[in-house]
Short mmCIF file of C-alpha atoms in Angstrom, two decimals:
data_model
loop_
_atom_site.label_atom_id
_atom_site.label_comp_id
_atom_site.label_asym_id
_atom_site.label_seq_id
_atom_site.Cartn_x
_atom_site.Cartn_y
_atom_site.Cartn_z
CA MET A 1 111.86 12.49 44.52
CA GLY A 2 108.40 13.48 45.57
CA ASN A 3 104.83 13.99 44.60
CA SER A 4 102.24 16.60 45.47
CA PRO A 5 98.58 15.75 45.33
CA SER A 6 96.35 18.51 46.55
CA SER A 7 92.99 18.69 48.26
CA SER A 8 90.72 21.56 49.16
CA ASN A 9 92.76 22.05 52.36
CA GLY A 10 96.25 22.00 50.86
CA THR A 11 99.08 19.96 49.41
CA LEU A 12 101.31 17.25 50.79
CA THR A 13 104.70 16.39 49.29
CA ILE A 14 107.25 13.66 50.13
CA VAL A 15 110.92 14.29 49.47
CA LEU A 16 113.33 11.42 50.14
CA ASP A 17 116.97 12.40 50.54
CA SER A 18 119.12 10.89 47.81
CA PRO A 19 120.83 7.66 48.87
CA GLN A 20 124.61 7.70 48.80
CA THR A 21 124.82 4.86 46.27
CA PRO A 22 125.60 5.10 42.55
CA ASN A 23 122.40 3.28 41.54
CA SER A 24 119.98 5.32 43.73
CA ASN A 25 119.09 2.39 45.99
CA PHE A 26 118.64 2.71 49.72
CA ILE A 27 120.61 0.01 51.54
CA ALA A 28 118.95 -2.29 54.07
CA GLY A 29 120.27 -1.61 57.58
CA ARG A 30 120.90 2.07 56.85
CA THR A 31 118.79 5.15 57.53
CA LEU A 32 116.09 6.45 55.20
CA THR A 33 115.81 10.24 55.59
CA GLY A 34 113.67 12.91 54.07
CA SER A 35 110.82 15.29 54.77
CA VAL A 36 107.10 15.59 54.27
CA TYR A 37 106.02 19.10 53.33
CA ALA A 38 102.50 20.35 54.02
CA GLN A 39 100.97 23.56 52.74
CA ALA A 40 97.54 24.74 53.90
CA THR A 41 95.24 26.53 51.48
CA ASN A 42 92.54 27.09 54.14
CA ASN A 43 92.47 27.77 57.88
CA ILE A 44 92.57 24.39 59.63
CA ASN A 45 92.24 23.57 63.35
CA GLN A 46 94.94 20.91 63.27
CA VAL A 47 97.37 19.33 60.84
CA ARG A 48 98.61 15.93 62.00
CA VAL A 49 100.94 14.16 59.60
CA GLU A 50 101.43 10.42 59.88
CA ALA A 51 103.48 8.18 57.65
CA TYR A 52 104.34 4.56 57.15
CA ILE A 53 106.70 2.47 55.09
CA THR A 54 105.47 -0.68 53.43
CA GLY A 55 107.28 -3.46 51.66
CA LYS A 56 105.27 -5.89 49.57
CA GLU A 57 105.94 -9.01 47.59
CA ARG A 58 103.60 -9.70 44.68
CA THR A 59 103.56 -12.64 42.29
CA ARG A 60 101.45 -13.75 39.37
CA VAL A 61 101.95 -17.25 37.99
CA ARG A 62 100.55 -18.35 34.65
CA TYR A 63 99.77 -22.02 34.19
CA THR A 64 97.80 -24.25 31.85
CA GLU A 65 95.01 -26.48 33.08
CA THR A 66 94.28 -29.46 30.85
CA THR A 67 90.99 -31.35 30.83
CA SER A 68 90.10 -34.38 28.74
CA TYR A 69 86.61 -35.35 27.68
CA THR A 70 84.73 -37.44 25.15
CA ASP A 71 82.63 -35.52 22.62
CA SER A 72 79.18 -36.57 21.33
CA ASN A 73 80.82 -38.60 18.52
CA GLY A 74 82.85 -40.66 20.95
CA ASN A 75 86.13 -38.92 20.14
CA ARG A 76 88.57 -38.17 22.91
CA ARG A 77 89.24 -34.41 23.14
CA THR A 78 91.54 -32.25 25.24
CA ARG A 79 91.00 -28.64 26.30
CA HIS A 80 93.74 -26.34 27.51
CA HIS A 81 92.81 -23.37 29.71
CA THR A 82 95.29 -20.68 30.67
CA ARG A 83 94.89 -19.73 34.32
CA TYR A 84 96.58 -17.21 36.60
CA ARG A 85 97.27 -17.36 40.31
CA ASN A 86 98.06 -14.12 42.16
CA ALA A 87 99.56 -13.71 45.61
CA GLU A 88 100.58 -10.73 47.71
CA ARG A 89 102.10 -10.48 51.16
CA SER A 90 103.43 -7.73 53.34
CA ILE A 91 107.13 -8.13 54.15
CA TYR A 92 107.60 -4.88 56.07
CA ARG A 93 105.54 -2.14 57.68
CA VAL A 94 106.44 0.57 60.16
CA ASN A 95 104.25 3.49 61.29
CA VAL A 96 105.70 6.92 62.00
CA ASN A 97 103.95 9.88 63.65
CA LEU A 98 105.65 12.90 62.06
CA GLY A 99 103.96 15.54 64.23
CA GLN A 100 101.11 17.99 64.37
CA VAL A 101 100.48 21.71 64.25
CA GLU A 102 97.49 23.53 65.82
CA ASN A 103 95.52 26.51 64.42
CA VAL A 104 96.99 26.48 60.93
CA GLN A 105 96.46 29.61 58.84
CA ALA A 106 95.84 29.52 55.10
CA GLY A 107 99.11 29.75 53.19
CA SER A 108 101.17 28.22 56.02
CA GLN A 109 103.89 25.76 55.07
CA PHE A 110 105.37 23.09 57.32
CA ARG A 111 108.24 20.63 57.07
CA PHE A 112 108.12 17.30 58.91
CA PRO A 113 111.58 15.69 58.71
CA PHE A 114 112.06 11.97 59.37
CA GLN A 115 114.83 9.41 59.90
CA ILE A 116 113.92 5.74 59.81
CA GLU A 117 116.42 2.91 60.07
CA LEU A 118 115.63 0.19 57.59
CA PRO A 119 115.98 -3.38 58.92
CA HIS A 120 119.24 -5.06 57.87
CA ASP A 121 117.44 -8.15 56.52
CA LEU A 122 115.14 -6.48 53.95
CA PRO A 123 115.24 -8.18 50.55
CA SER A 124 116.21 -6.11 47.53
CA SER A 125 113.59 -4.43 45.35
CA MET A 126 113.10 -6.40 42.16
CA TYR A 127 110.83 -7.02 39.21
CA MET A 128 110.84 -9.89 36.75
CA ALA A 129 108.23 -10.81 34.15
CA ARG A 130 108.12 -13.83 31.89
CA ASN A 131 105.46 -15.87 30.08
CA GLY A 132 102.52 -13.86 31.43
CA GLY A 133 103.63 -14.01 35.05
CA TYR A 134 105.69 -11.71 37.22
CA SER A 135 107.36 -11.38 40.59
CA LEU A 136 108.15 -8.12 42.34
CA ILE A 137 109.25 -6.68 45.65
CA ASN A 138 108.68 -2.97 46.17
CA TYR A 139 108.77 -0.41 48.96
CA LYS A 140 106.68 2.73 49.47
CA PHE A 141 106.83 5.66 51.85
CA LYS A 142 103.25 6.85 52.41
CA ALA A 143 102.07 9.94 54.26
CA HIS A 144 98.64 11.29 55.11
CA VAL A 145 96.99 14.06 57.07
CA GLY A 146 94.48 12.73 59.60
CA GLY A 147 93.74 9.58 57.60
CA HIS A 148 92.87 11.59 54.47
CA HIS A 149 94.81 13.24 51.69
CA LYS A 150 97.27 10.40 51.09
CA VAL A 151 100.49 10.63 49.10
CA GLU A 152 103.10 7.94 48.41
CA GLN A 153 106.62 7.64 47.05
CA LEU A 154 108.20 4.44 45.69
CA PHE A 155 111.83 3.78 46.57
CA ASN A 156 114.31 0.98 45.90
CA VAL A 157 116.10 -1.05 48.54
CA MET A 158 119.28 -3.03 48.01
CA SER A 159 120.05 -5.87 50.43
CA ALA A 160 122.82 -5.13 52.89
CA PRO A 161 126.21 -6.33 51.68
CA LEU A 162 127.57 -9.47 53.30
CA SER A 163 130.27 -9.05 55.88
CA MET A 164 133.78 -9.46 54.53
CA GLN A 165 135.12 -10.44 57.95
CA PRO A 166 136.64 -13.92 58.21
CA VAL A 167 134.61 -16.51 60.08
CA SER A 168 136.32 -17.49 63.33
CA ASN A 169 136.22 -20.91 64.97
CA CYS A 170 135.24 -22.58 61.72
CA GLN A 171 135.74 -26.34 61.45
CA ARG A 172 136.92 -27.83 58.21
CA TYR A 173 135.22 -30.89 56.72
CA SER A 174 136.14 -32.95 53.70
CA ILE A 175 133.29 -34.43 51.71
CA MET A 176 133.61 -36.80 48.79
CA LEU A 177 131.01 -35.75 46.23
CA PHE A 178 131.84 -38.19 43.42
CA GLN A 179 133.53 -41.54 43.45
CA HIS A 180 135.35 -42.51 40.34
CA GLY A 181 136.34 -46.00 39.23
#
């Protein structure tokens, strides 16, 4: 996985190590590893690579707004207007300073490895669309050199599996849900 946009000063590429899951999802609570590669095409005083991981939740809801009115002939009329409501919120963000190199010569290549532990309570990546609306949760690893020359890589997260350990000190309650007769 990776991408390589270039600028007049060089290229930046993100490579995420493959997750050890059959469906290529990274698991919440485990470590995300990889490297950011930088290649200079010009002499540069300093290359400072910073990165961050973002998780966002986005939704779009389609709904119908109905208004009633009386026309000029005295007839009661109804209008239906389709409307959309959008929302977005950040569910995760972590900044990472990957390092810097001084007095970079044209043609130089650098590797900035990283290891970031994902929180155990991250929700799974998902996307669902229906009837003109959608809901999604996605995660991105983004890197940049000195605030410019940005590159990003989408990746999928799967929620951490529930513990299979038995619950200790659990009290048992009986509840009658339905009464018959």
